[in-house]
GROMACS .gro file of C-alpha atoms in nm:
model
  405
    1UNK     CA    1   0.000   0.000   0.000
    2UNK     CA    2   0.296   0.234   0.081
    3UNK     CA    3   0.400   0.252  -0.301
    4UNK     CA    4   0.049   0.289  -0.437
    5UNK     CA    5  -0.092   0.625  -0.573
    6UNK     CA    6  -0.270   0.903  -0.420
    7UNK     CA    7  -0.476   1.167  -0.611
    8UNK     CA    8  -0.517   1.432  -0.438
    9UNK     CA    9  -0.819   1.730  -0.418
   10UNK     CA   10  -0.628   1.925  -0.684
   11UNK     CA   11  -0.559   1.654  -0.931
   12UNK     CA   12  -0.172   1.583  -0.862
   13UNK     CA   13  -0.112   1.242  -0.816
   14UNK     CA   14   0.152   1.127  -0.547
   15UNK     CA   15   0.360   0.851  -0.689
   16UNK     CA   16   0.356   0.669  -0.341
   17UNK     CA   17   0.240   0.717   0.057
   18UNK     CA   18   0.598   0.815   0.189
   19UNK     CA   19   0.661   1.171   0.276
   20UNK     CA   20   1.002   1.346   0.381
   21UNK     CA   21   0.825   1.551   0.644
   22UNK     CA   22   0.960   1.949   0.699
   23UNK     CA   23   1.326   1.993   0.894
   24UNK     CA   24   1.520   2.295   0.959
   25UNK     CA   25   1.809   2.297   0.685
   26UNK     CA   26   1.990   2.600   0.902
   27UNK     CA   27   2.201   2.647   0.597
   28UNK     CA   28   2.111   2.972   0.406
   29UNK     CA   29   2.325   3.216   0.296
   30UNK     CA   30   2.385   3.589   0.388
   31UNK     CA   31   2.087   3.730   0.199
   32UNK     CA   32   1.850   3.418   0.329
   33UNK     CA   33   1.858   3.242   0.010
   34UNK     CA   34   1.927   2.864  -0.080
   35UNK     CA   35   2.287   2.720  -0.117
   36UNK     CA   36   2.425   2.438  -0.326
   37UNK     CA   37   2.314   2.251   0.024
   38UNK     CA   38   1.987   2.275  -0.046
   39UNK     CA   39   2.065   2.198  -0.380
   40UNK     CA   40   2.302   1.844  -0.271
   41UNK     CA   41   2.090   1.743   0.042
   42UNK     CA   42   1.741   1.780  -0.156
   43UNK     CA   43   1.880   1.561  -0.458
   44UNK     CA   44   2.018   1.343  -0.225
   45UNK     CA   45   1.652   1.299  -0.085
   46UNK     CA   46   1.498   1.280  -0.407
   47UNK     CA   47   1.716   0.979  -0.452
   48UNK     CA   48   1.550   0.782  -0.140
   49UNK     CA   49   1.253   0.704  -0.389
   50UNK     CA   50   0.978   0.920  -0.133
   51UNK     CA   51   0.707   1.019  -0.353
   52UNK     CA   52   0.697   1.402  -0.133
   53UNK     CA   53   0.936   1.570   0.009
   54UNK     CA   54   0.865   1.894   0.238
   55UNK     CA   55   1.116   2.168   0.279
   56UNK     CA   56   1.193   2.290   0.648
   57UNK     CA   57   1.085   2.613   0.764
   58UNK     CA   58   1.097   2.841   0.485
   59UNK     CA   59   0.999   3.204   0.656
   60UNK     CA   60   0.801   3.488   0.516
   61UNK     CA   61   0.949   3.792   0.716
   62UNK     CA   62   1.343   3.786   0.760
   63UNK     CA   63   1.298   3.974   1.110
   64UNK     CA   64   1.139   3.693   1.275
   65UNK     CA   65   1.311   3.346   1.219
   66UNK     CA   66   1.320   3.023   1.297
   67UNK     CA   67   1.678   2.993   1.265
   68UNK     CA   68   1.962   3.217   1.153
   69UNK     CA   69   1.987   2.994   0.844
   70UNK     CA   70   1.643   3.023   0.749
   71UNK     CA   71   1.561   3.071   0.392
   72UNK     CA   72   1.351   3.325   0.322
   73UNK     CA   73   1.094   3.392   0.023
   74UNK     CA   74   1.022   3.745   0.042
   75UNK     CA   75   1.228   3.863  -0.313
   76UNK     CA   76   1.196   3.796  -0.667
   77UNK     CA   77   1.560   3.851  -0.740
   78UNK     CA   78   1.629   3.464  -0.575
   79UNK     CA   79   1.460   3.337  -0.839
   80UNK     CA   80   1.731   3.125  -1.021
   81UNK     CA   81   1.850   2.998  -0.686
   82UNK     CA   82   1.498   2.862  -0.603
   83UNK     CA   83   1.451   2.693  -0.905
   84UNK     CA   84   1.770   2.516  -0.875
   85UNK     CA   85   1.664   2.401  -0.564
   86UNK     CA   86   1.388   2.304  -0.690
   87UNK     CA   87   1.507   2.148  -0.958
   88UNK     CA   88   1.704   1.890  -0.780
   89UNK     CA   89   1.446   1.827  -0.506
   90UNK     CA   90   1.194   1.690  -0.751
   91UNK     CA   91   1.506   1.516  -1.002
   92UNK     CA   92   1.311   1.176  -0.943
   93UNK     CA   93   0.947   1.227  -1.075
   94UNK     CA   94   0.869   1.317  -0.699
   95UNK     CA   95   0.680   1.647  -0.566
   96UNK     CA   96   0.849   1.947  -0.376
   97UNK     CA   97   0.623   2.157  -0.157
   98UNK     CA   98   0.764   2.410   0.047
   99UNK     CA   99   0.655   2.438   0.392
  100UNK     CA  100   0.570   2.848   0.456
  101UNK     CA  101   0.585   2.983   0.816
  102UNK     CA  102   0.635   3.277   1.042
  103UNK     CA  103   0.793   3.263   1.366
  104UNK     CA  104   0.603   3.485   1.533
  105UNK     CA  105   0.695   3.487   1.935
  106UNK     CA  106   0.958   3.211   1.894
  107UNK     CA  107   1.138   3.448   1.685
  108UNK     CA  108   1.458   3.390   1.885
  109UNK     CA  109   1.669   3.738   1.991
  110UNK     CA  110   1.906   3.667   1.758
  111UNK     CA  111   1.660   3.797   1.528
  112UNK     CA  112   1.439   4.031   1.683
  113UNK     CA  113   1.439   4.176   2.016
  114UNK     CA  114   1.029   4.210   2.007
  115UNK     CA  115   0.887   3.979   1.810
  116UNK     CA  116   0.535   4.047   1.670
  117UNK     CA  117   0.266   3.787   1.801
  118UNK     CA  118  -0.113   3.767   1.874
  119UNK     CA  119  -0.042   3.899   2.198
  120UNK     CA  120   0.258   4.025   2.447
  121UNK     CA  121   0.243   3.663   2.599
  122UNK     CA  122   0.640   3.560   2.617
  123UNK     CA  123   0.791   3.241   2.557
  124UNK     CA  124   1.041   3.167   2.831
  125UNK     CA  125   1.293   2.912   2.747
  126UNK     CA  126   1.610   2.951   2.803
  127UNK     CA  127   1.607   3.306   2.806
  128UNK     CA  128   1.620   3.310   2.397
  129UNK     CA  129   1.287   3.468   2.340
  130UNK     CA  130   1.194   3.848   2.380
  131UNK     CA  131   0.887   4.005   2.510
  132UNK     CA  132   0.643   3.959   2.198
  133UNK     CA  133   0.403   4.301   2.063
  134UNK     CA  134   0.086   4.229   1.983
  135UNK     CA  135   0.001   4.232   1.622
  136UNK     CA  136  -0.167   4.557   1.480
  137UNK     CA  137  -0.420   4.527   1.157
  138UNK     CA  138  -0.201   4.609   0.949
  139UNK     CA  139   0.046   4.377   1.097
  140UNK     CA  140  -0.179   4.068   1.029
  141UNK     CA  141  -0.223   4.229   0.668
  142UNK     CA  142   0.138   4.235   0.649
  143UNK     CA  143   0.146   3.846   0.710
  144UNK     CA  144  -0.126   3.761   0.508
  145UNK     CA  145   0.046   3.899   0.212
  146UNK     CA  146   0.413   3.740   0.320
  147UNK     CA  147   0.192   3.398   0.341
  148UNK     CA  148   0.074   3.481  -0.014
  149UNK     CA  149   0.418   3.640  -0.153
  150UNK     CA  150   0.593   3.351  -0.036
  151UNK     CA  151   0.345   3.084  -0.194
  152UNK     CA  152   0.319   3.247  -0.547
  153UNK     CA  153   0.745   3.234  -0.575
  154UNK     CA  154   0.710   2.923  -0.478
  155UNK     CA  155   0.514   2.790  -0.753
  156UNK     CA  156   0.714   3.043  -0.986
  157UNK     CA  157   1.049   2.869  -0.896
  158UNK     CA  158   0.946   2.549  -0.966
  159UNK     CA  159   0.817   2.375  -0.660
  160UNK     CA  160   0.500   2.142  -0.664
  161UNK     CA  161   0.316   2.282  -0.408
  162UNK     CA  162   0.328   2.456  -0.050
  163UNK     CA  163   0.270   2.350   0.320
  164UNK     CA  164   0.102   2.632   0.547
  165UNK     CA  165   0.254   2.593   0.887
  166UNK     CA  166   0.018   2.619   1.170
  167UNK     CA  167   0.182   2.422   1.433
  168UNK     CA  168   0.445   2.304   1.675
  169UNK     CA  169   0.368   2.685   1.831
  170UNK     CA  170   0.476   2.922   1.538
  171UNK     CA  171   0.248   3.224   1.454
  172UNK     CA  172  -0.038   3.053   1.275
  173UNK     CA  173  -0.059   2.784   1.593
  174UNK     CA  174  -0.020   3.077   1.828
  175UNK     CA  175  -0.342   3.255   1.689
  176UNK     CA  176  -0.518   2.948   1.706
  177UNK     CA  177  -0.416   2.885   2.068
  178UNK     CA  178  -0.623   3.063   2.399
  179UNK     CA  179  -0.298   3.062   2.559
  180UNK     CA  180  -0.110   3.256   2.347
  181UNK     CA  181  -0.396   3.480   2.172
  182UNK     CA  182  -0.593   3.655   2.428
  183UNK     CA  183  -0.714   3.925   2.148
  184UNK     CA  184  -1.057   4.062   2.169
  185UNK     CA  185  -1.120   4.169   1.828
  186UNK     CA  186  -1.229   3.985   1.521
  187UNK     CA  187  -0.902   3.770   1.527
  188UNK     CA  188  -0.939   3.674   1.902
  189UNK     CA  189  -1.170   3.481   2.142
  190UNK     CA  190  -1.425   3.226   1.959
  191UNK     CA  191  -1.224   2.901   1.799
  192UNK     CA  192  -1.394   3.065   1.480
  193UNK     CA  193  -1.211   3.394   1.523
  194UNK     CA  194  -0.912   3.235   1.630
  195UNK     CA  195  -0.863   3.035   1.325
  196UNK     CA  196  -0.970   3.337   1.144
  197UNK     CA  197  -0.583   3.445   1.031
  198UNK     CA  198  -0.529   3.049   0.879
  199UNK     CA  199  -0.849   3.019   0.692
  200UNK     CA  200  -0.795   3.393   0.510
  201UNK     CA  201  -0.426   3.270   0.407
  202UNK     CA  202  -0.554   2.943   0.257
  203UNK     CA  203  -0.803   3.160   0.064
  204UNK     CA  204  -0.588   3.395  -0.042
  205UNK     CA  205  -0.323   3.145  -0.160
  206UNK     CA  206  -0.583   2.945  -0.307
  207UNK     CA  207  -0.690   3.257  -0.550
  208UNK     CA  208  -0.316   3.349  -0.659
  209UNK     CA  209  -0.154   3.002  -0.756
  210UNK     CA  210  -0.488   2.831  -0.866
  211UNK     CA  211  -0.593   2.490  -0.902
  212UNK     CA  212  -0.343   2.279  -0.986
  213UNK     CA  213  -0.099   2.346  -0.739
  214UNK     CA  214  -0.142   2.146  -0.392
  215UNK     CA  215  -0.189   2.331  -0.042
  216UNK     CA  216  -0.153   2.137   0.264
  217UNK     CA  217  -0.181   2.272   0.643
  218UNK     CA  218   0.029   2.122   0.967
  219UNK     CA  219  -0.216   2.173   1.244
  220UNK     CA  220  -0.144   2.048   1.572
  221UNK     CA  221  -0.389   1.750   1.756
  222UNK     CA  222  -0.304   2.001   2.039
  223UNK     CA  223  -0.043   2.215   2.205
  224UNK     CA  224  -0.058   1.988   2.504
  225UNK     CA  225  -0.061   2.292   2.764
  226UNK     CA  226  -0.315   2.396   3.021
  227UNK     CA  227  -0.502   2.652   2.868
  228UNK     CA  228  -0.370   2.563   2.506
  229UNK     CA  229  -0.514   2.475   2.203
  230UNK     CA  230  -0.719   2.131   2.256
  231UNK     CA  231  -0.783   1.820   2.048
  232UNK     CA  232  -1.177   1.956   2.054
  233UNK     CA  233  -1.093   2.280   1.913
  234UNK     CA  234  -0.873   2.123   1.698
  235UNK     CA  235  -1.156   1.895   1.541
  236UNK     CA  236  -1.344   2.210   1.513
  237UNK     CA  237  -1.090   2.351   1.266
  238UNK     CA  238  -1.036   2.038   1.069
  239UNK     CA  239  -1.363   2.077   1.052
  240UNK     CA  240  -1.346   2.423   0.902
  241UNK     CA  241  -1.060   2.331   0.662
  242UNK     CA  242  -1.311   2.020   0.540
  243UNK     CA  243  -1.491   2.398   0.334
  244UNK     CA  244  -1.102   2.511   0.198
  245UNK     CA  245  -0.964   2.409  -0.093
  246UNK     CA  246  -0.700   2.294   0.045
  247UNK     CA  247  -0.514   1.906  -0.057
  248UNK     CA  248  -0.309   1.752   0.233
  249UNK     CA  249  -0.366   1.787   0.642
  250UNK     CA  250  -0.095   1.689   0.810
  251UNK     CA  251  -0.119   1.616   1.250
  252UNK     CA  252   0.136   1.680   1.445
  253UNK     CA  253   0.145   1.835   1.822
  254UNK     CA  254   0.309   2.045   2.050
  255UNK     CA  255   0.554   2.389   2.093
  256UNK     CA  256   0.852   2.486   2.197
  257UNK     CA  257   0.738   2.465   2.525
  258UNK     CA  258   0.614   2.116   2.514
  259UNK     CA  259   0.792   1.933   2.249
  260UNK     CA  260   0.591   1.665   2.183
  261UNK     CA  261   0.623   1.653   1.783
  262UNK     CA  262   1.000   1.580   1.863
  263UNK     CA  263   1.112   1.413   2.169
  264UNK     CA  264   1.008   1.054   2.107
  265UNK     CA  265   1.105   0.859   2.449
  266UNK     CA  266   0.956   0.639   2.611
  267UNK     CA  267   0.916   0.834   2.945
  268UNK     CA  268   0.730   1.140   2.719
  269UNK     CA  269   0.395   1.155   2.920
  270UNK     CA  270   0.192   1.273   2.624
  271UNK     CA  271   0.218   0.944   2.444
  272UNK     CA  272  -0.054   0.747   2.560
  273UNK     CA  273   0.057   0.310   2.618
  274UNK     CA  274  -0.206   0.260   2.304
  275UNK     CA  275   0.009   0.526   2.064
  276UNK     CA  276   0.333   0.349   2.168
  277UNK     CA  277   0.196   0.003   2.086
  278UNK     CA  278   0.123   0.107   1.739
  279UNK     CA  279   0.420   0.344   1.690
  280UNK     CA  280   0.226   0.674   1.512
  281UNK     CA  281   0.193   0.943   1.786
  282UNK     CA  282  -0.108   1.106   1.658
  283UNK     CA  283  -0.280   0.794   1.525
  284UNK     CA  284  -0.556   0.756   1.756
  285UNK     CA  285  -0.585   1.136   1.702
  286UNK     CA  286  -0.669   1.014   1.315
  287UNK     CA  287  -0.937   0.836   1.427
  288UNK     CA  288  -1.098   1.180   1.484
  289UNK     CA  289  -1.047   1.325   1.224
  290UNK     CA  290  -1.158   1.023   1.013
  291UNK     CA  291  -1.495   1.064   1.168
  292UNK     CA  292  -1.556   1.408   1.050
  293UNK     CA  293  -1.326   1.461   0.727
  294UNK     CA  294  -1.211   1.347   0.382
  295UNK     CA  295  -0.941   1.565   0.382
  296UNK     CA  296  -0.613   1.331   0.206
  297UNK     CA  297  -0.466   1.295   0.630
  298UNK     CA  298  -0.065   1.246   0.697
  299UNK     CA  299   0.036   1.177   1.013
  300UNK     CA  300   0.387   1.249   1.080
  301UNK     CA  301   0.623   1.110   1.418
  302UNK     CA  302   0.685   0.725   1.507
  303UNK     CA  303   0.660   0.563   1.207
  304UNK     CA  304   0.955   0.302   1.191
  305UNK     CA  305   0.870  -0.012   1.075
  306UNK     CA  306   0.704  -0.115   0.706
  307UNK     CA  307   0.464  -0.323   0.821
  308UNK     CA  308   0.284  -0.106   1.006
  309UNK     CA  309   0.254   0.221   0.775
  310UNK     CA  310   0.142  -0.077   0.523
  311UNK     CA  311  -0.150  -0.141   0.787
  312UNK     CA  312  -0.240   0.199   0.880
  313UNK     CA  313  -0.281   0.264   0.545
  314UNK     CA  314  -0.489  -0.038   0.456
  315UNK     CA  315  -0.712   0.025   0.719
  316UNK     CA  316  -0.786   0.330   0.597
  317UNK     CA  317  -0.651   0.524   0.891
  318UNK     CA  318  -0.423   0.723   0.694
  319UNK     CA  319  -0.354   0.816   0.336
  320UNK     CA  320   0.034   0.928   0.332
  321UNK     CA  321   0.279   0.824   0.663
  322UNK     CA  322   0.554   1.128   0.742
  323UNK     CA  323   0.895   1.051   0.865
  324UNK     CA  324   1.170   1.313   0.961
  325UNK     CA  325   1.472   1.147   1.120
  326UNK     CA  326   1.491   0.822   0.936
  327UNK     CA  327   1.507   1.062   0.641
  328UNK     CA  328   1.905   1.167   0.867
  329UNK     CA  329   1.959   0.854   1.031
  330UNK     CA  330   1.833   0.574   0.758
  331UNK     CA  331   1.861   0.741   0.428
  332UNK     CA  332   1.986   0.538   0.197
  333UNK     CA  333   1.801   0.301   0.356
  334UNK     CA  334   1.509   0.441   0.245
  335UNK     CA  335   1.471   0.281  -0.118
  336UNK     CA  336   1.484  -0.093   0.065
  337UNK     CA  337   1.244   0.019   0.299
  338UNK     CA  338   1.017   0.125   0.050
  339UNK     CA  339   1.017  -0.244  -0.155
  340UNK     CA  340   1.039  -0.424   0.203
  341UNK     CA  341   1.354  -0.551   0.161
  342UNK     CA  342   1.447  -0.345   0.510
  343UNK     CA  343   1.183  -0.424   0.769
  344UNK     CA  344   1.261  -0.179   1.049
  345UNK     CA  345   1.434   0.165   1.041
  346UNK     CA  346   1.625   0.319   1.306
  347UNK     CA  347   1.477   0.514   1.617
  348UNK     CA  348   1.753   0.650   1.766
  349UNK     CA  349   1.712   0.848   2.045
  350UNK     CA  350   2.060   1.074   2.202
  351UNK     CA  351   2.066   1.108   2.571
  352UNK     CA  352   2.289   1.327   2.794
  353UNK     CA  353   2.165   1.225   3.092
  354UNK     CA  354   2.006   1.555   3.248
  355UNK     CA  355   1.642   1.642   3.198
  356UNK     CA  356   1.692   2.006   3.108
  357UNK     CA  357   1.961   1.924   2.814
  358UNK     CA  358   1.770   1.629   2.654
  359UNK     CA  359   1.587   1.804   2.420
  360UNK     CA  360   1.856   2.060   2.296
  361UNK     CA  361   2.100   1.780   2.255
  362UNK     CA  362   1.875   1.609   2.009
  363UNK     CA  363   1.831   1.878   1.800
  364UNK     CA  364   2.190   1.974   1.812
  365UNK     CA  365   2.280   1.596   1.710
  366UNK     CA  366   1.986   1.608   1.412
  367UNK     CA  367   2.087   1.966   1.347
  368UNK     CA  368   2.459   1.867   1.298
  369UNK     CA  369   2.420   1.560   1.053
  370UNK     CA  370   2.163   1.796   0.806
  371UNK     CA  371   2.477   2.020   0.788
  372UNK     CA  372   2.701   1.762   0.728
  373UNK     CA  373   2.453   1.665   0.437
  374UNK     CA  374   2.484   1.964   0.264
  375UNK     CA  375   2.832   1.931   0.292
  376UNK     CA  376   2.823   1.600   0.092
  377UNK     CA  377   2.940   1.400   0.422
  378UNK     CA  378   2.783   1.089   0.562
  379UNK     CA  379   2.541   1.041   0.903
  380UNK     CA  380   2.807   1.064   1.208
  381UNK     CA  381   2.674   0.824   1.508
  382UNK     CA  382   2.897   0.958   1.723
  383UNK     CA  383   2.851   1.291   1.870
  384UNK     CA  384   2.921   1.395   2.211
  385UNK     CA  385   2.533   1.466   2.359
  386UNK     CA  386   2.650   1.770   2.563
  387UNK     CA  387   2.819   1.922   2.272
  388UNK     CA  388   2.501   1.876   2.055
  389UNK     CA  389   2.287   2.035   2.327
  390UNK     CA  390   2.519   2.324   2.340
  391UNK     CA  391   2.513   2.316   1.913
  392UNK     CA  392   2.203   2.511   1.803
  393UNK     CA  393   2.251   2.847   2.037
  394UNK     CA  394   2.637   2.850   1.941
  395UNK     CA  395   2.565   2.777   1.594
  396UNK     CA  396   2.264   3.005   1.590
  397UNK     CA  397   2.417   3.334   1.742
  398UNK     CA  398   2.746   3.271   1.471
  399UNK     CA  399   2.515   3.229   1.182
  400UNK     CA  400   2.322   3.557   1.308
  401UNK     CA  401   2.628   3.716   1.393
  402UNK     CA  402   2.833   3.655   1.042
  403UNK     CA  403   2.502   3.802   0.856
  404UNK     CA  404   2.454   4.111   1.087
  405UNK     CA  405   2.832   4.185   1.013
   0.00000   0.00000   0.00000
C-alpha cells in the first residue's frame, strides 16, 4: 500500500504514501537564500525514492526566524537559486512543496528583540525569546500577504506545491491557541475567530496560484498545555478546513514549550501506552479526524517499521505516513524500505543524561548531521550529547552574527 498512488483534491497524483516531512536545513546564505546545500541534500533525498518531500521552515518575514539559516521567500531577485533548488528536489518524478511559516513569538533574539505575536504573551525558554508586541491590523495584513508572496514564488520557482505551517507553536498555531492569543477583536476569542488568520491565508493562496498546485496545512492535535489549544478545538478547525480548498492535512502536536512533535522517548507523558503500541503518535488522534473529514490525512512522528505504515494505510486510517529522522539517520536506507527488503528503520534516540539538556541535545545531534549533508558527508553516530545540546545556540548566534556583520 505504501507505493500505491494518491490523487489528491487538486488533481496531482503522489507517486507513493511516503513523505520526507519538513526539517530545519539551518544552511542559508547571507541574503537568506538557498545554497548548493539545499541543492546536494534535496537531490540526495529525491534519490531515497519518497514520492513528497517537504522543505523545512521556509519564513516569510526575515525579522522573525526560525533559525539564523532560514531561507527566506520574500524577493523575486532569488529566483534562479529557487529553481535550482527546486530542480534537484523533484530530479526523481517526486513532488516538492515548500513548507511556509512565520515565527512569530519564537522568533529567537538573535533575530528580533520584540517579536510580533497575537499577543505580548512571552515564551520563556532559556532566556532566547523576547517580550512579543501584539500584532496591529495592518500587521496581520502584512502576514497575510508574506503567506501569499511567499506561496506564489514558490510555484514560480518550480516547486509542486506549499505546506502552510500552523503548528508546533509558530504564529499561525499561536493565533489558534487561547494561551497565546488573548485578542478581543475579530481575530481573538471564539475558535472561529481564532482560526480566522489560517483560513484567510488558505483563501488567499488558493486565489493566486490556482488549481493545480497542492496546499496542505500542519495543524497540531493540540499544544498539550493547560489553557492551550485542545484536540476539541482542533476537530473544530479540521472541521473548518473540510470547506477550503485545500489538498493535504498533516497532524502533528506540540511547541517549543512542550515538544511533543520531537522528543520521542519512552518516558514522554503525552504518548498514551495505546500510541506506543502502534508506533504513530497522533494515530488515535486520526481516528478523529476520520470521523468528520475526507481531507487526504498524513500523520507524521513514530513511524519506523514497514509493516505497520502498510497497515495503517490499509485500514484506511491514513492516506500518506511522514517521517523526519529516518530521512538523517536511515537514508539510503530508504529505497529498501520502501520495496520491504528493510523491515525496520532506526529510532535512535541521544541522551545526555540531564532532563533540562535532553531536548537541545537532540536537536543539536539532528541539526549537525543535516549540515554535514549539505556538505556532501555521511550520518556521524557519534557525537558527544552535551556538545550537541550546546550546538544550536552557538551555531545560531554565529550564523546571526556573520550576517549582521
Amino acid at each position: 500500500m505504501i507505493n500505491t498512488k494518491l490523487i489528491l483534491p487538486c488533481g496531482v497524483i503522489l507517486k507513493n504514501r511516503l513523505v520526507k516531512s519538513a526539517m530545519t536545513e539551518r544552511i542559508s546564505n547571507r541574503k537568506f537564500e538557498p545554497t548548493r546545500g539545499h541543492e546536494k541534500l534535496y537531490k540526495n533525498w529525491s534519490t531515497t525514492g519518497a514520492g513528497l518531500l517537504i522543505t523545512g521552515n521556509v519564513i516569510i518575514d526575515r525579522k522573525h526566524l526560525e533559525s539564523a539559516g532560514n531561507v527566506c521567500f520574500d524577493d523575486e531577485n532569488m529566483l534562479s537559486k529557487l529553481h535550482l533548488w527546486a530542480k534537484a528536489a523533484k530530479s526523481n518524478g517526486n513532488q516538492v512543496w515548500v513548507q511556509i511559516s512565520h515565527s512569530g513569538r519564537q522568533a529567537n533574539k538573535f533575530s528580533v528583540g520584540r517579536p510580533l505575536a497575537p499577543s505580548e504573551v512571552q515564551l520563556k525558554k532559556m532566556g532566547l525569546f523576547g517580550k512579543p508586541k501584539a500584532m496591529t491590523e495592518d500587521d496581520i495584513q502584512e502576514v497575510i500577504e508574506g503567506f501569499v508572496k511567499a506561496a506564489k514564488l514558490a510555484k514560480k520557482a518550480g516547486f509542486t506545491g506549499v505546506q502552510i505551517h500552523a503548528a508546533h507553536g509558530y504564529l499561525l498555531n499561536q493565533f489558534l491557541s487561547p494561551r497565546t492569543n488573548i485578542r478581543t477583536d475579530q481575530w481573538g476569542g471564539s475558535i472561529e475567530n481564532r482560526s480566522r488568520l489560517l483560513l484567510t491565508i488558505i483563501r488567499e493562496i488558493r486565489k493566486e496560484v490556482e488549481g493545480g498546485f497542492p496546499i496542505s496545512v500542519k495543524l497540531n492535535s493540540a499544544d498539550f498545555q493547560r489553557g492551550g489549544f485542545t484536540e476539541d478545538e482542533s476537530l473544530k478547525v479540521v472541521k473548518m478546513l473540510n470547506k477550503e480548498k485545500i489538498d493535504v492535512l498533516e497532524i502533528s502536536g506540540g511547541t517549543y514549550e512542550k515538544l511533543a512533535f520531537f522528543l520521542m522517548n519512552e518516558e514522554d507523558a503525552v504518548v498514551k501506552e495505546s500510541t506506543k503500541r502502534r508506533e504513530a503518535y497522533f494515530i488515535d488522534f486520526a481516528k478523529k479526524i476520520r470521523a468528520i473529514s475526507e481531507l487526504p490525512l498524513m500523520i507524521t512522528g513514530g513511524f519506523r517499521s514497514y509493516d505497520f505504515c502498510n497497515e495503517v494505510l490499509e485500514n484506511g486510517e491514513v492516506d500518506l505516513i511522514g517521517m523526519g529522522r529516518p530521512f538523517i539517520t536511515n537514508r539510503e536506507d530508504i529505497p529498501e524500505f520502501l520495496k520491504g527488503r528493510i523491515p525496520n528503520l532506526e529510532n535512535l534516540i541521544l541522551r545526555t543524561g540531564m532532563q533540562q539538556f535532553e531536548d537541545s541535545a537532540e536537536g543539536g545531534f539532528y541539526a549537525r548531521q543535516l549540515i554535514r549533508f549539505s556538505k556532501g558527508k555521511r550520518f556521524k553516530l557519534n557525537m558527544n550529547p552535551l556538545w550537541c545540546s550546546m550546538f544550536l545556540v552557538i551555531y545560531e548566534f554565529r550564523k546571526a552574527m556573520a550576517k549582521k556583520f
